[in-house]
Coordinates of C-alpha atoms in Angstrom, one line a residue:
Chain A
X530 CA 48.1 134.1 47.1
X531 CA 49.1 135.6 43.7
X532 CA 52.6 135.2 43.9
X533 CA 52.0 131.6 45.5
X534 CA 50.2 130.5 42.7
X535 CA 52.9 131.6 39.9
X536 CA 55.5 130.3 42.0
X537 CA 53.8 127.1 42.2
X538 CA 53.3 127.4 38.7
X539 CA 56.8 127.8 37.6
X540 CA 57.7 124.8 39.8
X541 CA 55.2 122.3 38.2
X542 CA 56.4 123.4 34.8
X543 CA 60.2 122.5 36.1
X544 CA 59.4 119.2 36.9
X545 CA 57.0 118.2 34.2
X546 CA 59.4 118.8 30.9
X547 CA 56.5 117.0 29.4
X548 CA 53.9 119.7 29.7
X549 CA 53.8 123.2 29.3
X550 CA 51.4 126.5 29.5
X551 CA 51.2 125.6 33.2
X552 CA 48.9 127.8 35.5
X553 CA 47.4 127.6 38.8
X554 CA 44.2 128.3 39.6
X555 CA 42.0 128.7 42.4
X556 CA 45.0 128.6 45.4
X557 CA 43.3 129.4 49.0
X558 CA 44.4 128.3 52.3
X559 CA 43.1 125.4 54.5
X560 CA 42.2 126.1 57.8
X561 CA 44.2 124.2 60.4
X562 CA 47.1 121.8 59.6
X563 CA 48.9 124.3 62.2
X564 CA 52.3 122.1 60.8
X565 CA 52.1 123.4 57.9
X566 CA 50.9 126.3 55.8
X567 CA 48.3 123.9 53.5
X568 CA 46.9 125.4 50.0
X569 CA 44.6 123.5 47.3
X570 CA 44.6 124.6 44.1
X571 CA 43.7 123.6 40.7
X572 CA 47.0 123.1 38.0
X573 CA 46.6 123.3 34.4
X574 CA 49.1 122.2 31.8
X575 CA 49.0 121.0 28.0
X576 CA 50.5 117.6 27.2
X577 CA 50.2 115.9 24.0
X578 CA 48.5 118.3 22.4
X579 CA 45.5 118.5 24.8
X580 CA 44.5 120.5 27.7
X581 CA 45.5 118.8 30.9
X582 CA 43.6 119.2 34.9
X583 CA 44.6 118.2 38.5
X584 CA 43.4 119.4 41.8
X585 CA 46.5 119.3 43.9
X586 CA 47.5 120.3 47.8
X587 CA 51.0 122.1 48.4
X588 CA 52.3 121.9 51.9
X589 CA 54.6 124.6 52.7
X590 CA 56.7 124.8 55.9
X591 CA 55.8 127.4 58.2
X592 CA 58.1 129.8 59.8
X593 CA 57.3 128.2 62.9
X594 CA 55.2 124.9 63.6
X595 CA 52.9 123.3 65.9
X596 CA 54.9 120.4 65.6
X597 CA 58.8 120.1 64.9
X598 CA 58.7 118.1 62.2
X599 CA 60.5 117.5 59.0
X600 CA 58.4 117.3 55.8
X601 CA 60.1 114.5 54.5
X602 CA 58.7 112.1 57.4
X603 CA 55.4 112.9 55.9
X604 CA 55.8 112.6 52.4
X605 CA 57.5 109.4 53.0
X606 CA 54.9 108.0 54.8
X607 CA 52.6 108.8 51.6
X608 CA 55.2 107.4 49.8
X609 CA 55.6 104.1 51.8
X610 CA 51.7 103.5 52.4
X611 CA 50.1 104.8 48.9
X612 CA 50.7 101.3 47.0
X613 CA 49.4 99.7 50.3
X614 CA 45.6 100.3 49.8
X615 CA 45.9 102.3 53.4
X616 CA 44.2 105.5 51.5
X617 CA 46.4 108.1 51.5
X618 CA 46.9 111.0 48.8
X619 CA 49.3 110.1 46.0
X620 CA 52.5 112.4 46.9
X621 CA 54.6 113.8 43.8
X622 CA 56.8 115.7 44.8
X623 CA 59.0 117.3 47.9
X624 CA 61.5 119.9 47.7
X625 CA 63.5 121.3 50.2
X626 CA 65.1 123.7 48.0
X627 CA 64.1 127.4 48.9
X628 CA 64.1 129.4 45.9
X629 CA 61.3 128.1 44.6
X630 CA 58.4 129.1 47.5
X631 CA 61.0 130.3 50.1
X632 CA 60.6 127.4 52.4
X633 CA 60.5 123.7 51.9
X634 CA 57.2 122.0 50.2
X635 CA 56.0 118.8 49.2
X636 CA 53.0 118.9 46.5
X637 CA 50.4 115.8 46.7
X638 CA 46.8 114.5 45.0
X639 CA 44.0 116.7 46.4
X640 CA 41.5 114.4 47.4
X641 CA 38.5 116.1 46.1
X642 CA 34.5 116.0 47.5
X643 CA 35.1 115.3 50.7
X644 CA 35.3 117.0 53.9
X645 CA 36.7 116.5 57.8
X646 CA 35.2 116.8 60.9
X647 CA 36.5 118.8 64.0
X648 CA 36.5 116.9 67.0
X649 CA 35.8 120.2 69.1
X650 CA 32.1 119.6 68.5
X651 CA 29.4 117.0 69.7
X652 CA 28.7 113.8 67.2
X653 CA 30.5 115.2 64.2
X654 CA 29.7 112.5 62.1
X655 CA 26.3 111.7 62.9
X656 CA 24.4 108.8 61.3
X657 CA 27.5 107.9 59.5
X658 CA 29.5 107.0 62.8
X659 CA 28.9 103.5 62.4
X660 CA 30.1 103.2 58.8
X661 CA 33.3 105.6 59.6
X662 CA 33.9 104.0 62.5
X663 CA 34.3 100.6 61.5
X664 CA 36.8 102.1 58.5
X665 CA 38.8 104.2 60.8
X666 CA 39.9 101.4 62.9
X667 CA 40.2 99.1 60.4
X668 CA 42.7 100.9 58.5
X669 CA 44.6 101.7 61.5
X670 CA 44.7 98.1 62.1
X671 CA 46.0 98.0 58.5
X672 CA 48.8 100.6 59.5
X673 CA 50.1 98.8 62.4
X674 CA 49.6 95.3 60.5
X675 CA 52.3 96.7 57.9
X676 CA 56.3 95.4 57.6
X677 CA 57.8 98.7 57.6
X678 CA 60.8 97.3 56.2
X679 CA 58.8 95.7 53.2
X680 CA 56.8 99.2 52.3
X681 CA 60.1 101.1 52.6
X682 CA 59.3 103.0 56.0
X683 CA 62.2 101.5 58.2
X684 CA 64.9 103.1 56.0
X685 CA 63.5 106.6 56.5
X686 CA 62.8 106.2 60.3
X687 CA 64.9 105.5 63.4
X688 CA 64.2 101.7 64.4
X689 CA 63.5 101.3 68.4
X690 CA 64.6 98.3 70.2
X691 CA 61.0 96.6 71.7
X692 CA 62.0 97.5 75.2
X693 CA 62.7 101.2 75.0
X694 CA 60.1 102.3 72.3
X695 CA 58.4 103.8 75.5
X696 CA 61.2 105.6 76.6
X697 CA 62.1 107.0 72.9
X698 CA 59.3 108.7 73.2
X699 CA 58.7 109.9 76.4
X700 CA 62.0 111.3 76.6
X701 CA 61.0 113.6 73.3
X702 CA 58.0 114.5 74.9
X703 CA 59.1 115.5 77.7
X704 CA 61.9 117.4 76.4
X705 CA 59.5 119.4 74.1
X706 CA 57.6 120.1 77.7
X707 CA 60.7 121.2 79.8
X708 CA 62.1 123.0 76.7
X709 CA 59.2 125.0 75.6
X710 CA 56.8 125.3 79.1
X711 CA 55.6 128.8 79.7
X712 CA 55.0 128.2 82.9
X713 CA 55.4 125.2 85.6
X714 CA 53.5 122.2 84.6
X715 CA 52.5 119.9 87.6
X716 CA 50.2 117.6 86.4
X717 CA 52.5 116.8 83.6
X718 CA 55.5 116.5 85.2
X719 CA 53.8 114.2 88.1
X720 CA 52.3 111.7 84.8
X721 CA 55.8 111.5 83.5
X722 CA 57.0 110.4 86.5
X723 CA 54.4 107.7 86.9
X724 CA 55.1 106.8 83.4
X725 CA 59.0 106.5 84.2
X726 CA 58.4 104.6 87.4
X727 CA 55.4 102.0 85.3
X728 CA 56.9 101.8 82.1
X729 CA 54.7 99.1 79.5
X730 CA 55.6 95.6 78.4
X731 CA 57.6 95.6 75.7
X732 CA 55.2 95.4 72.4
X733 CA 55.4 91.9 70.3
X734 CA 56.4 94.2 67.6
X735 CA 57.8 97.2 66.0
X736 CA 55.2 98.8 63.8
X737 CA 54.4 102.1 61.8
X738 CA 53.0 105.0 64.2
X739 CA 51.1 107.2 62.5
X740 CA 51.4 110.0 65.4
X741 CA 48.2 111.6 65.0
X742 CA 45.6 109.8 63.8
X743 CA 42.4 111.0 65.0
X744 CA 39.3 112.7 64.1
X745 CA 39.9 115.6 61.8
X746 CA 42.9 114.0 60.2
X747 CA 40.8 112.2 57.6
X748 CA 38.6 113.1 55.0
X749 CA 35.1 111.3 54.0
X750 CA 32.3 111.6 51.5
X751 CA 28.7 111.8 52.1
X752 CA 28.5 108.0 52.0
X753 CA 30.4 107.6 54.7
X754 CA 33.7 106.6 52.8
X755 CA 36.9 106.8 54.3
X756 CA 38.4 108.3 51.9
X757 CA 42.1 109.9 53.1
X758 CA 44.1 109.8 56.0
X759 CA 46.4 112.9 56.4
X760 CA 48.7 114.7 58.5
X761 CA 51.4 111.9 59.0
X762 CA 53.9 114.5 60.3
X763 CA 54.5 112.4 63.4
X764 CA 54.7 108.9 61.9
X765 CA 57.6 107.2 63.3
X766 CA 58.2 103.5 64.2
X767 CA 57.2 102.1 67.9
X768 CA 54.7 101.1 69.8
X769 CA 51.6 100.2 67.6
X770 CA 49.3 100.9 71.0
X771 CA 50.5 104.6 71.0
X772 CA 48.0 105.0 67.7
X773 CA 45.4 103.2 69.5
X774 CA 45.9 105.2 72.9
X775 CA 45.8 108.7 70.9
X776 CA 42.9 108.3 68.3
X777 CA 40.9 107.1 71.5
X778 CA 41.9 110.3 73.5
X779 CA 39.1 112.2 75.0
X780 CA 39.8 114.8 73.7
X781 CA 39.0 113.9 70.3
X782 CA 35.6 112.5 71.3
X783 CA 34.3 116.0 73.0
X784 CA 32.6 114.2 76.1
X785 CA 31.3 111.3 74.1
X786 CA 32.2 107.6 75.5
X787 CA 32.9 106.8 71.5
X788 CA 36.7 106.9 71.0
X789 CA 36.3 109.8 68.2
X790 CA 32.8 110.3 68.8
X791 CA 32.4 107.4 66.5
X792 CA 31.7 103.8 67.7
X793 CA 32.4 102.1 71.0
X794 CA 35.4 101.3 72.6
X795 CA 35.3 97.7 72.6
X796 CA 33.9 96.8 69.3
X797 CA 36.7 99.5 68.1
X798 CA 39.8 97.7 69.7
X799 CA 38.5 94.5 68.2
X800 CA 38.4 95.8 64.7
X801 CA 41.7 96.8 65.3
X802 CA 43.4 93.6 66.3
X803 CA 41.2 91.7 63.9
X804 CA 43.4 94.1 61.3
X805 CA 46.9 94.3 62.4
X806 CA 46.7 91.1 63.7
X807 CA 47.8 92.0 67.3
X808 CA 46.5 91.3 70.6
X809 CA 46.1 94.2 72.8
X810 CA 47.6 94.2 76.5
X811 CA 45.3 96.0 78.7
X812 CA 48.4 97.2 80.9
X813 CA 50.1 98.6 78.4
X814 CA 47.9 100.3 76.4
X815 CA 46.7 102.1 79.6
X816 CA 50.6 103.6 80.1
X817 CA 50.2 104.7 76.2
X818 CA 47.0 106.1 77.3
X819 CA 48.4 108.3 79.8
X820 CA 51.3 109.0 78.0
X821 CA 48.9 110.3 75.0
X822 CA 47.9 113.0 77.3
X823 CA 51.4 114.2 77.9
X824 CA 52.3 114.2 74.5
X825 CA 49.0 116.3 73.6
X826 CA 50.4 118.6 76.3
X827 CA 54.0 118.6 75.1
X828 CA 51.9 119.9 71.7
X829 CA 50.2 122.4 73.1
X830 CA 52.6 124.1 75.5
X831 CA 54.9 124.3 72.1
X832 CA 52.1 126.2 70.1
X833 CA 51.3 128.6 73.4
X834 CA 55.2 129.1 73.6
X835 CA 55.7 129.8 69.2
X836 CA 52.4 131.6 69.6
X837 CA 53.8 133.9 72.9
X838 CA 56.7 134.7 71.2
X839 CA 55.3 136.1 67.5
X840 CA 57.1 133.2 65.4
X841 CA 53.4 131.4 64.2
X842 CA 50.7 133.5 65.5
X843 CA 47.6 131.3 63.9
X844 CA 44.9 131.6 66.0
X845 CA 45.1 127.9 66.3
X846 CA 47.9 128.0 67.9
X847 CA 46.7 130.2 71.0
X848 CA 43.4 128.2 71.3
X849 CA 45.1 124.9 71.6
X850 CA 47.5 125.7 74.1
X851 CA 44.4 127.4 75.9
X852 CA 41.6 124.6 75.2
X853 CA 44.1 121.2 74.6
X854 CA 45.8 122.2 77.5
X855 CA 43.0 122.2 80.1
X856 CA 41.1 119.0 78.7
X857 CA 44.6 117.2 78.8
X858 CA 45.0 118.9 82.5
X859 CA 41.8 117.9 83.9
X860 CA 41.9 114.1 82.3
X861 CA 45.0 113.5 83.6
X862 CA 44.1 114.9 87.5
X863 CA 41.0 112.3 86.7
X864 CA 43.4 109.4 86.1
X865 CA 46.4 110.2 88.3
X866 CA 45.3 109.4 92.1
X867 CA 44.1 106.1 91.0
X868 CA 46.8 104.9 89.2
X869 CA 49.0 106.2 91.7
X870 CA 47.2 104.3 94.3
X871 CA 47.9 100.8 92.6
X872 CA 51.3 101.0 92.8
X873 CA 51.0 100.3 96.0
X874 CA 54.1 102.3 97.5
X875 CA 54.7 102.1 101.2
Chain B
X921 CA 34.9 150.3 81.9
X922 CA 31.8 149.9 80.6
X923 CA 29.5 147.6 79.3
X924 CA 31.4 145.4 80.9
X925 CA 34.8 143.4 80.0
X926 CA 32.9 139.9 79.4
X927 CA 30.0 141.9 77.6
X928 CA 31.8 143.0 75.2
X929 CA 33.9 139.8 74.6
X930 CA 30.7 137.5 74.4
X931 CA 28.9 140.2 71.9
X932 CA 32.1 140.1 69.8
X933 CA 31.8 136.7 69.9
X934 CA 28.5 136.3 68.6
X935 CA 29.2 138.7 66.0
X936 CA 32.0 137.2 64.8
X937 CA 29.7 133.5 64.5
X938 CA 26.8 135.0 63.3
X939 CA 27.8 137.9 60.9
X940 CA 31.3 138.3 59.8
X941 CA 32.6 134.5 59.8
X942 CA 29.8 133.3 57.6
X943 CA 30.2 136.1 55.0
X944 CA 34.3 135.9 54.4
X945 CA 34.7 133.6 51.2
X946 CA 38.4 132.2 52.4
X947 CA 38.0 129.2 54.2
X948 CA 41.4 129.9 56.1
X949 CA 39.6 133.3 57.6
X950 CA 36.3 131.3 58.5
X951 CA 38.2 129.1 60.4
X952 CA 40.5 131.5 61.8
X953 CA 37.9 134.3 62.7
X954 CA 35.6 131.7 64.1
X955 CA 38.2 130.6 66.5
X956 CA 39.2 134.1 67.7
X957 CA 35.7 134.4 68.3
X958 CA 35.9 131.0 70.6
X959 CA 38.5 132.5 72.2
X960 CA 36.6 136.0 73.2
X961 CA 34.0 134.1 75.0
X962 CA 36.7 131.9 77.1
X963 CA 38.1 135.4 77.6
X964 CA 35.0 136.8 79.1
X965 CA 35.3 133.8 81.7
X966 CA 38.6 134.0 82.5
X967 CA 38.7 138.0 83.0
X968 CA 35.9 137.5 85.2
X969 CA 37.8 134.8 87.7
X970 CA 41.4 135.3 86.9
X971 CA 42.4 137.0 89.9
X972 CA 40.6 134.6 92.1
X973 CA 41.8 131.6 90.7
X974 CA 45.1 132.5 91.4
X975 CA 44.7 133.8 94.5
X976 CA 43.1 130.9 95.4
X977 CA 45.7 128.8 94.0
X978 CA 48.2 130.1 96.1
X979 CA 46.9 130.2 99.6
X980 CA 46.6 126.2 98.9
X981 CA 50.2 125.6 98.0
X982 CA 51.3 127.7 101.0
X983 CA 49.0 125.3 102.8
X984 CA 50.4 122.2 101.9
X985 CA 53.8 123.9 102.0
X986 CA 53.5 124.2 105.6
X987 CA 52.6 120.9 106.1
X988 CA 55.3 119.5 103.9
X989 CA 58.1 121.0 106.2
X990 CA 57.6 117.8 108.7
X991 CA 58.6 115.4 105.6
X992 CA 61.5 117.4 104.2
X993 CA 65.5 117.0 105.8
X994 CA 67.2 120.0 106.8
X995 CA 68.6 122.0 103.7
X996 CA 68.0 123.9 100.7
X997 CA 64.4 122.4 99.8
X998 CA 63.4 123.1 103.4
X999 CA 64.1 126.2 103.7
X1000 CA 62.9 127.3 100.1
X1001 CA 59.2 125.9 101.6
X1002 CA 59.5 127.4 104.4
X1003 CA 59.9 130.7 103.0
X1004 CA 57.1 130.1 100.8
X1005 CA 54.6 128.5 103.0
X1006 CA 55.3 132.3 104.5
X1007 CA 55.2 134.6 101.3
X1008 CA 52.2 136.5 99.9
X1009 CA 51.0 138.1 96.9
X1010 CA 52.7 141.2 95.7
X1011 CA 49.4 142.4 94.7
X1012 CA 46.1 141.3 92.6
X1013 CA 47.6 142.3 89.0
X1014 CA 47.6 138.9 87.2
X1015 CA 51.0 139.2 85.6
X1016 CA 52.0 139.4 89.8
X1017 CA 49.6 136.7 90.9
X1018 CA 50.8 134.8 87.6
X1019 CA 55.0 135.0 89.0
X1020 CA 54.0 134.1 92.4
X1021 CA 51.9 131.0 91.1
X1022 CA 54.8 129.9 88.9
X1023 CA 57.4 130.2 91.8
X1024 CA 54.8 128.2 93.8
X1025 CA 54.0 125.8 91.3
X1026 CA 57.9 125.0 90.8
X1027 CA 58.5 124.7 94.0
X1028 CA 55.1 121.9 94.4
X1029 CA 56.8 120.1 91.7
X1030 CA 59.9 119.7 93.6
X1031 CA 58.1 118.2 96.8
X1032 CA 56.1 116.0 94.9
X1033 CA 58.8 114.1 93.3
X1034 CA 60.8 114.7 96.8
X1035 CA 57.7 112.6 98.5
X1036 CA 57.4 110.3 95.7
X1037 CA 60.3 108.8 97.2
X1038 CA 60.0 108.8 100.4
X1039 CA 58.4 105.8 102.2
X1040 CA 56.0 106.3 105.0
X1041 CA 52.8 107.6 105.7
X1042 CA 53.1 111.3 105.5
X1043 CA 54.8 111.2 102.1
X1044 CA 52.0 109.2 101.1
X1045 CA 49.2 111.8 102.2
X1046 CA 51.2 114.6 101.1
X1047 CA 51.2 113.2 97.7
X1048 CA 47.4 112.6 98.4
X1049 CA 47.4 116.6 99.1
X1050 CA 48.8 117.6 96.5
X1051 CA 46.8 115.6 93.3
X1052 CA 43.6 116.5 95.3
X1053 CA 44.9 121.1 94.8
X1054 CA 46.1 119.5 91.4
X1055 CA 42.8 118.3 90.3
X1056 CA 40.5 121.6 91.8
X1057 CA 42.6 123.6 90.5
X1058 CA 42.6 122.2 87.1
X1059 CA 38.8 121.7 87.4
X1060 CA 38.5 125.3 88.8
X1061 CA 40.5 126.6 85.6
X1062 CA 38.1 125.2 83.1
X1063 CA 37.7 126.7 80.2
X1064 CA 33.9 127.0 78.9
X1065 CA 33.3 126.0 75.6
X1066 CA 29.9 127.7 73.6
X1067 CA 27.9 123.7 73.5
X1068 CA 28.6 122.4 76.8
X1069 CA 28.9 126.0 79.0

């Protein structure tokens, strides 16, 4: 942590000529964010005479990571949605240059007195699920409701043509599935094929995708305020109903009917449209449903196979592709004869 | 070996909740010890049933394997299932059961999609077959979880 912390040091000081004396204090390690090693820490500097304080986050690159990701989709997200009023961390500064903490880092505003909830628990946020509820689907409304081109996310994103956003990403999912399975996967490989033979109407526009917003990727206070929404390592542009379909997974909600074990389905998916100003098609947002629960597969199976074979061996890692795995398994076997059913084949 | 395999994980596991995780001061090794300690109790579970489960697993697939040969042409596939509907378990080791169950499992992947596009009524209640061995076997694979057993 020592070393961290002067390294981190040394890098502020290069990029603030205005400052000097820089330290940092106080470095530990967040638990989770299996994408990236995560530190808060406190930096220190003198500027214009007086003694200067910010609490900051660094996220480093792992050697190996739940998710393939490149940091910069991240920070550009932060980048593209901080002037938005979406709250996200201010972001300051990415680097991709090694020397300075041996892998690539981007270094952002710690948002400070607030905390997150796991979803792996019953009724995380207790009497303030109404209040966060309401704020959690309002500002993904928000998201979705956004130009990309006009907040500068288009130019850092590949931009899908309406009728194959679907396919976009269910070929990358399944990819990651067939590229990194430990072992045969059934249930998956049956869903995909549904999806292939069902694909969704075409969405009535291209939108931001934040990729994994959900319980535990946002931080409130004790009042109930929303205050951050983090871990935009999978935004990308598409389908604004994949959002929808994955923050109302069950597997965020631990066997609570409350998409996120905070407020009910319906009244949810209206504060949504109300917000991004789009109407949601039943039909399709049940493919992005299923197709949610491959994706949280693909996820897992990766972090089973990195964990397996030594390259990120967080604990993390081993109990998603053990836990994620079998809740994803076991909805999908739910939802399967059903829906293969109404298609109707002869 | 004794106390017992799931004794000893669902001690550990306690201990680790109730005695080490609350007294480390890094948050990263609360987190982290708290969810190798989630993990010891889903241990003691699954060392307990392992064998069965898979054992299980794959007298079912040889099952529908023989019923599948009626739906399948002449050829490769055919004779792959027909061979397998045969096999049996090298032994009860699960790193065995675990090789068999993956050949098996491939193999019900191939005849699911085979059937998925074949018209007819058999097709259909082969597919049928095979979600129905899906879903217990996914349901029979469960892992517990501390609040909800």
């Amino acid at each position: 942590m020592e070393e961290i912390a002067q390294k981190a040091a040394v890098y502020l000081a290069h990029k603030n000529l205005a400052g000097s004396d820089f330290e940092v204090t106080d470095l530990s390690r967040i638990h989770g964010g299996a994408s990236r090693e995560t530190y808060r820490f406190r930096a220190r500097w003198t500027e214009g005479g007086e003694r200067k304080e910010r609490a900051l986050i660094l996220r480093r690159d792992p050697e190996s990571s739940l998710i393939e990701t490149a940091r910069d989709v991240e920070f550009n997200a932060y980048r593209a949605f901080y002037p938005t009023g979406v709250p996200v961390p201010e972001p300051l500064y990415l680097e991709t240059d090694e020397k300075w903490l041996e892998r690539p880092f981007f270094i952002m505003e710690q948002v400070e007195n607030c905390q997150a909830a796991s979803p792996f628990g019953p009724d995380p946020y207790g009497p303030l699920a109404d209040i966060i509820g309401e704020q959690f689907w309002r500002h993904l409304g928000t998201i979705a409701g956004q130009d990309p081109a006009a907040i500068g996310f288009a130019a850092a994103s590949d931009y899908p043509a309406l009728d194959t956003c679907w396919k976009v990403a269910l070929d990358y999912w399944e990819g990651e599935i067939d590229g990194d399975a430990l072992c045969p996967q059934p249930i998956a490989k049956g869903a995909i094929r549904w999806l292939r033979r069902n694909p969704p109407p075409p969405p009535k526009k291209i939108a931001v995708v934040h990729g994994d917003y959900r319980t535990g990727n946002f931080l409130y206070d004790d009042e109930g305020e929303l205050k951050t929404i983090l871990d935009w390592e999978m935004c990308h542009l598409g389908d604004p109903l994949e959002d929808i379909a994955w923050a109302a997974d069950p597997l965020w909600a631990f066997n609570d009917p409350r998409p996120g074990s905070m407020i009910d389905r319906d009244k949810a998916l209206a504060i949504w449209s109300e917000h991004s100003g789009i109407e949601i098609d039943p039909v399709a947002l049940r493919w992005w449903e299923v197709f949610s629960a491959v994706k949280g597969l693909a996820i897992w199976i990766s972090a089973g196979k990195e964990y397996e074979a030594g390259n990120n061996v967080d604990p993390i890692m081993a109990f998603s592709s053990w836990y994620c795995t079998d809740v994803h398994n076991r909805q999908l076997v739910g939802w399967m004869p059903d829906l293969i059913k109404a298609e109707g084949r002869s | 070996m004794k106390p017992n395999v799931q004794t000893v994980m669902m001690r550990s596991f306690e201990r680790i909740l109730t005695d080490i995780a609350p007294h480390l001061s890094s948050e990263y090794a609360v987190g982290s010890s708290s969810v190798i300690g989630l993990m010891m109790f889903q241990t003691a579970t699954e060392f307990e049933r392992a064998a069965d489960i898979r054992v299980e697993e794959n007298a079912a697939m040889r099952k529908i394997f023989s019923g599948a040969v009626g739906i399948l042409p002449t050829g490769d596939l055919r004779f792959r299932v027909e061979q397998a509907a045969s096999s049996s378990d090298p032994s009860l080791k699960i790193s065995e059961l675990d090789r068999a169950n993956d050949e098996l499992t491939g193999l019900l992947i191939e005849i699911q999609a085979h059937a998925e596009t074949v018209e007819g009524l058999e097709a259909r209640d082969l597919e049928t077959q095979i979600w129905d061995e899906l879903a217990r076997a996914a349901t029979a694979r469960r892992l517990p979880h501390p609040i909800t057993g």
